[in-house]
PDB file of C-alpha atoms in Angstrom:
ATOM      1  CA  UNK Q   1     -60.820 -17.238  10.842  1.00  0.00           C
ATOM      2  CA  UNK Q   2     -63.668 -17.901   8.372  1.00  0.00           C
ATOM      3  CA  UNK Q   3     -66.142 -20.765   9.022  1.00  0.00           C
ATOM      4  CA  UNK Q   4     -68.047 -21.906   5.960  1.00  0.00           C
ATOM      5  CA  UNK Q   5     -70.968 -24.082   6.248  1.00  0.00           C
ATOM      6  CA  UNK Q   6     -73.050 -25.705   3.475  1.00  0.00           C
ATOM      7  CA  UNK Q   7     -76.058 -27.953   4.412  1.00  0.00           C
ATOM      8  CA  UNK Q   8     -77.916 -30.719   2.563  1.00  0.00           C
ATOM      9  CA  UNK Q   9     -81.373 -31.795   3.715  1.00  0.00           C
ATOM     10  CA  UNK Q  10     -83.102 -35.158   3.457  1.00  0.00           C
ATOM     11  CA  UNK Q  11     -84.415 -34.323   0.013  1.00  0.00           C
ATOM     12  CA  UNK Q  12     -81.078 -33.669  -1.341  1.00  0.00           C
ATOM     13  CA  UNK Q  13     -81.486 -29.894  -1.548  1.00  0.00           C
ATOM     14  CA  UNK Q  14     -78.228 -27.977  -0.900  1.00  0.00           C
ATOM     15  CA  UNK Q  15     -78.155 -24.607   0.864  1.00  0.00           C
ATOM     16  CA  UNK Q  16     -75.803 -21.931  -0.106  1.00  0.00           C
ATOM     17  CA  UNK Q  17     -72.655 -21.531   1.506  1.00  0.00           C
ATOM     18  CA  UNK Q  18     -72.717 -19.408   4.685  1.00  0.00           C
ATOM     19  CA  UNK Q  19     -69.630 -17.826   6.171  1.00  0.00           C
ATOM     20  CA  UNK Q  20     -68.987 -16.974   9.598  1.00  0.00           C
ATOM     21  CA  UNK Q  21     -66.073 -14.651  10.186  1.00  0.00           C
ATOM     22  CA  UNK Q  22     -64.492 -14.730  13.801  1.00  0.00           C
ATOM     23  CA  UNK Q  23     -61.270 -13.824  15.516  1.00  0.00           C
ATOM     24  CA  UNK Q  24     -59.639 -16.081  18.347  1.00  0.00           C
ATOM     25  CA  UNK Q  25     -57.730 -14.129  20.613  1.00  0.00           C
ATOM     26  CA  UNK Q  26     -54.323 -15.532  21.638  1.00  0.00           C
ATOM     27  CA  UNK Q  27     -53.998 -16.775  25.260  1.00  0.00           C
ATOM     28  CA  UNK Q  28     -53.005 -14.048  27.829  1.00  0.00           C
ATOM     29  CA  UNK Q  29     -49.451 -15.206  27.906  1.00  0.00           C
ATOM     30  CA  UNK Q  30     -49.110 -14.532  24.223  1.00  0.00           C
ATOM     31  CA  UNK Q  31     -50.345 -10.881  24.228  1.00  0.00           C
ATOM     32  CA  UNK Q  32     -48.259  -7.858  23.709  1.00  0.00           C
ATOM     33  CA  UNK Q  33     -48.871  -6.877  27.276  1.00  0.00           C
ATOM     34  CA  UNK Q  34     -47.535 -10.256  28.408  1.00  0.00           C
ATOM     35  CA  UNK Q  35     -44.507  -9.779  26.332  1.00  0.00           C
ATOM     36  CA  UNK Q  36     -43.972  -6.319  27.789  1.00  0.00           C
ATOM     37  CA  UNK Q  37     -44.227  -7.903  31.335  1.00  0.00           C
ATOM     38  CA  UNK Q  38     -41.658 -10.741  30.284  1.00  0.00           C
ATOM     39  CA  UNK Q  39     -39.177  -8.093  29.298  1.00  0.00           C
ATOM     40  CA  UNK Q  40     -39.709  -6.051  32.429  1.00  0.00           C
ATOM     41  CA  UNK Q  41     -39.477  -9.189  34.564  1.00  0.00           C
ATOM     42  CA  UNK Q  42     -36.222 -10.221  32.706  1.00  0.00           C
ATOM     43  CA  UNK Q  43     -34.653  -6.862  33.207  1.00  0.00           C
ATOM     44  CA  UNK Q  44     -35.823  -6.690  36.938  1.00  0.00           C
ATOM     45  CA  UNK Q  45     -34.270 -10.334  37.369  1.00  0.00           C
ATOM     46  CA  UNK Q  46     -31.072  -9.213  35.857  1.00  0.00           C
ATOM     47  CA  UNK Q  47     -30.954  -5.899  37.942  1.00  0.00           C
ATOM     48  CA  UNK Q  48     -31.936  -7.914  41.048  1.00  0.00           C
ATOM     49  CA  UNK Q  49     -28.968 -10.452  40.506  1.00  0.00           C
ATOM     50  CA  UNK Q  50     -26.649  -7.687  39.824  1.00  0.00           C
ATOM     51  CA  UNK Q  51     -27.725  -5.721  42.853  1.00  0.00           C
ATOM     52  CA  UNK Q  52     -27.541  -8.787  45.225  1.00  0.00           C
ATOM     53  CA  UNK Q  53     -24.037  -9.634  43.738  1.00  0.00           C
ATOM     54  CA  UNK Q  54     -22.711  -6.175  44.205  1.00  0.00           C
ATOM     55  CA  UNK Q  55     -24.195  -5.898  47.597  1.00  0.00           C
ATOM     56  CA  UNK Q  56     -22.464  -8.982  48.836  1.00  0.00           C
ATOM     57  CA  UNK Q  57     -19.250  -7.811  47.004  1.00  0.00           C
ATOM     58  CA  UNK Q  58     -19.467  -4.465  48.879  1.00  0.00           C
ATOM     59  CA  UNK Q  59     -19.913  -6.295  52.132  1.00  0.00           C
ATOM     60  CA  UNK Q  60     -16.901  -8.515  51.431  1.00  0.00           C
ATOM     61  CA  UNK Q  61     -14.826  -5.466  50.481  1.00  0.00           C
ATOM     62  CA  UNK Q  62     -15.856  -3.686  53.639  1.00  0.00           C
ATOM     63  CA  UNK Q  63     -14.896  -6.734  55.719  1.00  0.00           C
ATOM     64  CA  UNK Q  64     -11.671  -7.045  53.988  1.00  0.00           C
ATOM     65  CA  UNK Q  65     -10.979  -3.303  54.336  1.00  0.00           C
ATOM     66  CA  UNK Q  66     -11.711  -3.572  57.991  1.00  0.00           C
ATOM     67  CA  UNK Q  67      -9.224  -6.569  58.320  1.00  0.00           C
ATOM     68  CA  UNK Q  68      -6.530  -4.631  56.435  1.00  0.00           C
ATOM     69  CA  UNK Q  69      -7.078  -1.546  58.565  1.00  0.00           C
ATOM     70  CA  UNK Q  70      -6.901  -3.738  61.737  1.00  0.00           C
ATOM     71  CA  UNK Q  71      -3.699  -5.429  60.425  1.00  0.00           C
ATOM     72  CA  UNK Q  72      -2.146  -2.121  59.527  1.00  0.00           C
ATOM     73  CA  UNK Q  73      -2.932  -0.835  63.234  1.00  0.00           C
ATOM     74  CA  UNK Q  74      -1.343  -4.016  64.652  1.00  0.00           C
ATOM     75  CA  UNK Q  75       1.767  -3.564  62.457  1.00  0.00           C
ATOM     76  CA  UNK Q  76       2.160  -0.072  63.420  1.00  0.00           C
ATOM     77  CA  UNK Q  77       1.942  -0.938  67.021  1.00  0.00           C
ATOM     78  CA  UNK Q  78       4.464  -3.658  66.523  1.00  0.00           C
ATOM     79  CA  UNK Q  79       6.630  -1.258  64.650  1.00  0.00           C
ATOM     80  CA  UNK Q  80       6.495   1.230  67.656  1.00  0.00           C
ATOM     81  CA  UNK Q  81       7.450  -1.552  69.899  1.00  0.00           C
ATOM     82  CA  UNK Q  82      10.383  -2.637  67.738  1.00  0.00           C
ATOM     83  CA  UNK Q  83      11.497   1.099  67.397  1.00  0.00           C
ATOM     84  CA  UNK Q  84      11.310   1.522  71.235  1.00  0.00           C
ATOM     85  CA  UNK Q  85      13.188  -1.774  71.828  1.00  0.00           C
ATOM     86  CA  UNK Q  86      15.823  -0.624  69.005  1.00  0.00           C
ATOM     87  CA  UNK Q  87      16.142   2.797  70.701  1.00  0.00           C
ATOM     88  CA  UNK Q  88      16.753   1.036  74.038  1.00  0.00           C
ATOM     89  CA  UNK Q  89      19.254  -1.289  72.694  1.00  0.00           C
ATOM     90  CA  UNK Q  90      21.185   1.469  70.766  1.00  0.00           C
ATOM     91  CA  UNK Q  91      21.133   3.515  73.961  1.00  0.00           C
ATOM     92  CA  UNK Q  92      22.518   0.552  75.914  1.00  0.00           C
ATOM     93  CA  UNK Q  93      25.185   0.128  73.155  1.00  0.00           C
ATOM     94  CA  UNK Q  94      26.127   3.716  72.933  1.00  0.00           C
ATOM     95  CA  UNK Q  95      26.403   3.650  76.831  1.00  0.00           C
ATOM     96  CA  UNK Q  96      28.618   0.566  76.511  1.00  0.00           C
ATOM     97  CA  UNK Q  97      30.793   2.602  73.929  1.00  0.00           C
ATOM     98  CA  UNK Q  98      31.232   5.351  76.534  1.00  0.00           C
ATOM     99  CA  UNK Q  99      32.417   2.789  78.979  1.00  0.00           C
ATOM    100  CA  UNK Q 100      34.687   1.202  76.564  1.00  0.00           C
ATOM    101  CA  UNK Q 101      36.163   4.656  75.609  1.00  0.00           C
ATOM    102  CA  UNK Q 102      36.621   5.438  79.218  1.00  0.00           C
ATOM    103  CA  UNK Q 103      39.095   2.342  79.702  1.00  0.00           C
ATOM    104  CA  UNK Q 104      41.064   3.074  76.572  1.00  0.00           C
ATOM    105  CA  UNK Q 105      43.896   5.480  77.168  1.00  0.00           C
ATOM    106  CA  UNK Q 106      43.416   9.020  75.763  1.00  0.00           C
ATOM    107  CA  UNK Q 107      45.440  10.398  72.876  1.00  0.00           C
ATOM    108  CA  UNK Q 108      47.006  12.940  75.365  1.00  0.00           C
ATOM    109  CA  UNK Q 109      48.261  10.091  77.564  1.00  0.00           C
ATOM    110  CA  UNK Q 110      49.798   8.271  74.531  1.00  0.00           C
ATOM    111  CA  UNK Q 111      51.303  11.346  73.321  1.00  0.00           C
ATOM    112  CA  UNK Q 112      52.820  11.882  76.629  1.00  0.00           C
ATOM    113  CA  UNK Q 113      54.549   8.542  76.519  1.00  0.00           C
ATOM    114  CA  UNK Q 114      55.307   8.372  72.837  1.00  0.00           C
ATOM    115  CA  UNK Q 115      55.323  11.948  71.214  1.00  0.00           C
ATOM    116  CA  UNK Q 116      55.475  10.926  67.545  1.00  0.00           C
ATOM    117  CA  UNK Q 117      52.751   8.383  67.512  1.00  0.00           C
ATOM    118  CA  UNK Q 118      49.133   8.032  66.738  1.00  0.00           C
ATOM    119  CA  UNK Q 119      46.376   5.515  67.230  1.00  0.00           C
ATOM    120  CA  UNK Q 120      44.065   4.340  64.403  1.00  0.00           C
ATOM    121  CA  UNK Q 121      41.002   2.727  65.926  1.00  0.00           C
ATOM    122  CA  UNK Q 122      38.028   2.159  63.945  1.00  0.00           C
ATOM    123  CA  UNK Q 123      35.710  -0.384  65.273  1.00  0.00           C
ATOM    124  CA  UNK Q 124      33.372  -2.440  62.921  1.00  0.00           C
ATOM    125  CA  UNK Q 125      30.295  -1.880  65.119  1.00  0.00           C
ATOM    126  CA  UNK Q 126      29.614   0.789  67.747  1.00  0.00           C
ATOM    127  CA  UNK Q 127      31.360  -1.202  70.308  1.00  0.00           C
ATOM    128  CA  UNK Q 128      34.242  -3.391  69.579  1.00  0.00           C
ATOM    129  CA  UNK Q 129      36.019  -6.566  70.532  1.00  0.00           C
ATOM    130  CA  UNK Q 130      39.294  -5.019  69.792  1.00  0.00           C
ATOM    131  CA  UNK Q 131      41.188  -2.583  72.211  1.00  0.00           C
ATOM    132  CA  UNK Q 132      44.612  -1.145  72.633  1.00  0.00           C
ATOM    133  CA  UNK Q 133      46.477  -0.837  75.867  1.00  0.00           C
ATOM    134  CA  UNK Q 134      49.291   1.588  77.036  1.00  0.00           C
ATOM    135  CA  UNK Q 135      50.946   1.719  80.339  1.00  0.00           C
ATOM    136  CA  UNK Q 136      54.222   2.879  81.881  1.00  0.00           C
ATOM    137  CA  UNK Q 137      55.952   0.853  84.606  1.00  0.00           C
ATOM    138  CA  UNK Q 138      59.422   1.497  85.864  1.00  0.00           C
ATOM    139  CA  UNK Q 139      60.400   3.556  82.836  1.00  0.00           C
ATOM    140  CA  UNK Q 140      59.094   0.877  80.579  1.00  0.00           C
ATOM    141  CA  UNK Q 141      56.267   1.426  78.127  1.00  0.00           C
ATOM    142  CA  UNK Q 142      53.931  -1.496  77.723  1.00  0.00           C
ATOM    143  CA  UNK Q 143      51.884  -1.216  74.536  1.00  0.00           C
ATOM    144  CA  UNK Q 144      49.547  -3.783  73.086  1.00  0.00           C
ATOM    145  CA  UNK Q 145      46.945  -4.152  70.476  1.00  0.00           C
ATOM    146  CA  UNK Q 146      44.322  -6.799  71.295  1.00  0.00           C
ATOM    147  CA  UNK Q 147      41.753  -8.548  69.303  1.00  0.00           C
ATOM    148  CA  UNK Q 148      39.142 -10.491  71.168  1.00  0.00           C
ATOM    149  CA  UNK Q 149      36.830 -13.001  69.817  1.00  0.00           C
ATOM    150  CA  UNK Q 150      33.475 -11.493  68.439  1.00  0.00           C
ATOM    151  CA  UNK Q 151      32.367  -8.112  67.491  1.00  0.00           C
ATOM    152  CA  UNK Q 152      29.637  -5.840  68.887  1.00  0.00           C
ATOM    153  CA  UNK Q 153      28.477  -6.425  72.448  1.00  0.00           C
ATOM    154  CA  UNK Q 154      29.956  -9.865  72.997  1.00  0.00           C
ATOM    155  CA  UNK Q 155      33.321  -8.736  71.681  1.00  0.00           C
ATOM    156  CA  UNK Q 156      33.111  -5.632  73.782  1.00  0.00           C
ATOM    157  CA  UNK Q 157      32.515  -7.622  76.906  1.00  0.00           C
ATOM    158  CA  UNK Q 158      35.541  -9.871  76.080  1.00  0.00           C
ATOM    159  CA  UNK Q 159      37.686  -6.676  75.607  1.00  0.00           C
ATOM    160  CA  UNK Q 160      36.570  -5.389  79.066  1.00  0.00           C
ATOM    161  CA  UNK Q 161      37.608  -8.523  80.656  1.00  0.00           C
ATOM    162  CA  UNK Q 162      40.953  -8.584  78.504  1.00  0.00           C
ATOM    163  CA  UNK Q 163      41.629  -4.890  79.549  1.00  0.00           C
ATOM    164  CA  UNK Q 164      41.063  -5.540  83.190  1.00  0.00           C
ATOM    165  CA  UNK Q 165      43.383  -8.558  83.230  1.00  0.00           C
ATOM    166  CA  UNK Q 166      45.988  -6.579  81.404  1.00  0.00           C
ATOM    167  CA  UNK Q 167      45.734  -3.560  83.829  1.00  0.00           C
ATOM    168  CA  UNK Q 168      45.835  -5.883  86.911  1.00  0.00           C
ATOM    169  CA  UNK Q 169      48.924  -7.838  85.556  1.00  0.00           C
ATOM    170  CA  UNK Q 170      50.867  -4.764  84.375  1.00  0.00           C
ATOM    171  CA  UNK Q 171      49.783  -1.854  86.637  1.00  0.00           C
ATOM    172  CA  UNK Q 172      48.912  -3.511  89.879  1.00  0.00           C
ATOM    173  CA  UNK Q 173      51.293  -6.614  89.828  1.00  0.00           C
ATOM    174  CA  UNK Q 174      54.030  -4.578  88.040  1.00  0.00           C
ATOM    175  CA  UNK Q 175      54.838  -7.461  85.523  1.00  0.00           C
ATOM    176  CA  UNK Q 176      56.645  -6.040  82.472  1.00  0.00           C
ATOM    177  CA  UNK Q 177      57.960  -9.283  80.808  1.00  0.00           C
ATOM    178  CA  UNK Q 178      55.776 -10.032  77.768  1.00  0.00           C
ATOM    179  CA  UNK Q 179      56.102 -13.785  78.353  1.00  0.00           C
ATOM    180  CA  UNK Q 180      54.790 -13.491  81.854  1.00  0.00           C
ATOM    181  CA  UNK Q 181      52.045 -10.992  80.843  1.00  0.00           C
ATOM    182  CA  UNK Q 182      50.865 -13.514  78.137  1.00  0.00           C
TER     183      UNK Q 182
END
């Protein structure tokens, strides 16, 4: 800035113009160092916001990962339980199949009674609600193909009941008349 002064006294005499040159410094908040600090603070604020945000996201991700791992372990335990139960059930069904096979007449027994015959028995499940029955009483061959209601284990139980009744009626009581057997 330049301050120019010209004075006049009481007698009307004017002085020459005097100049005073001076510089007014800007306030501290408008200095180069202040602007550098503003940039540093802004960058620090942005970095801090990103840091806090990513830290909380990492924490959330770790919590969710821990939950997923825990759920996976629970699912694996449940799978092991289901697999074990499935094995137990299949073992029981296979044992029921062996029992059912034991009550059915063997191919040799049937061939002995009917030499030119065969049996086609293909159950839908491991055990069946269907069965066949052969018996010889007083020179008469009694043969039947029986279809009980149901498949699987319930049908197999019904076939066992049906087989036992047929065996009692034909073999033990000696009834050979089909109407009486029914």
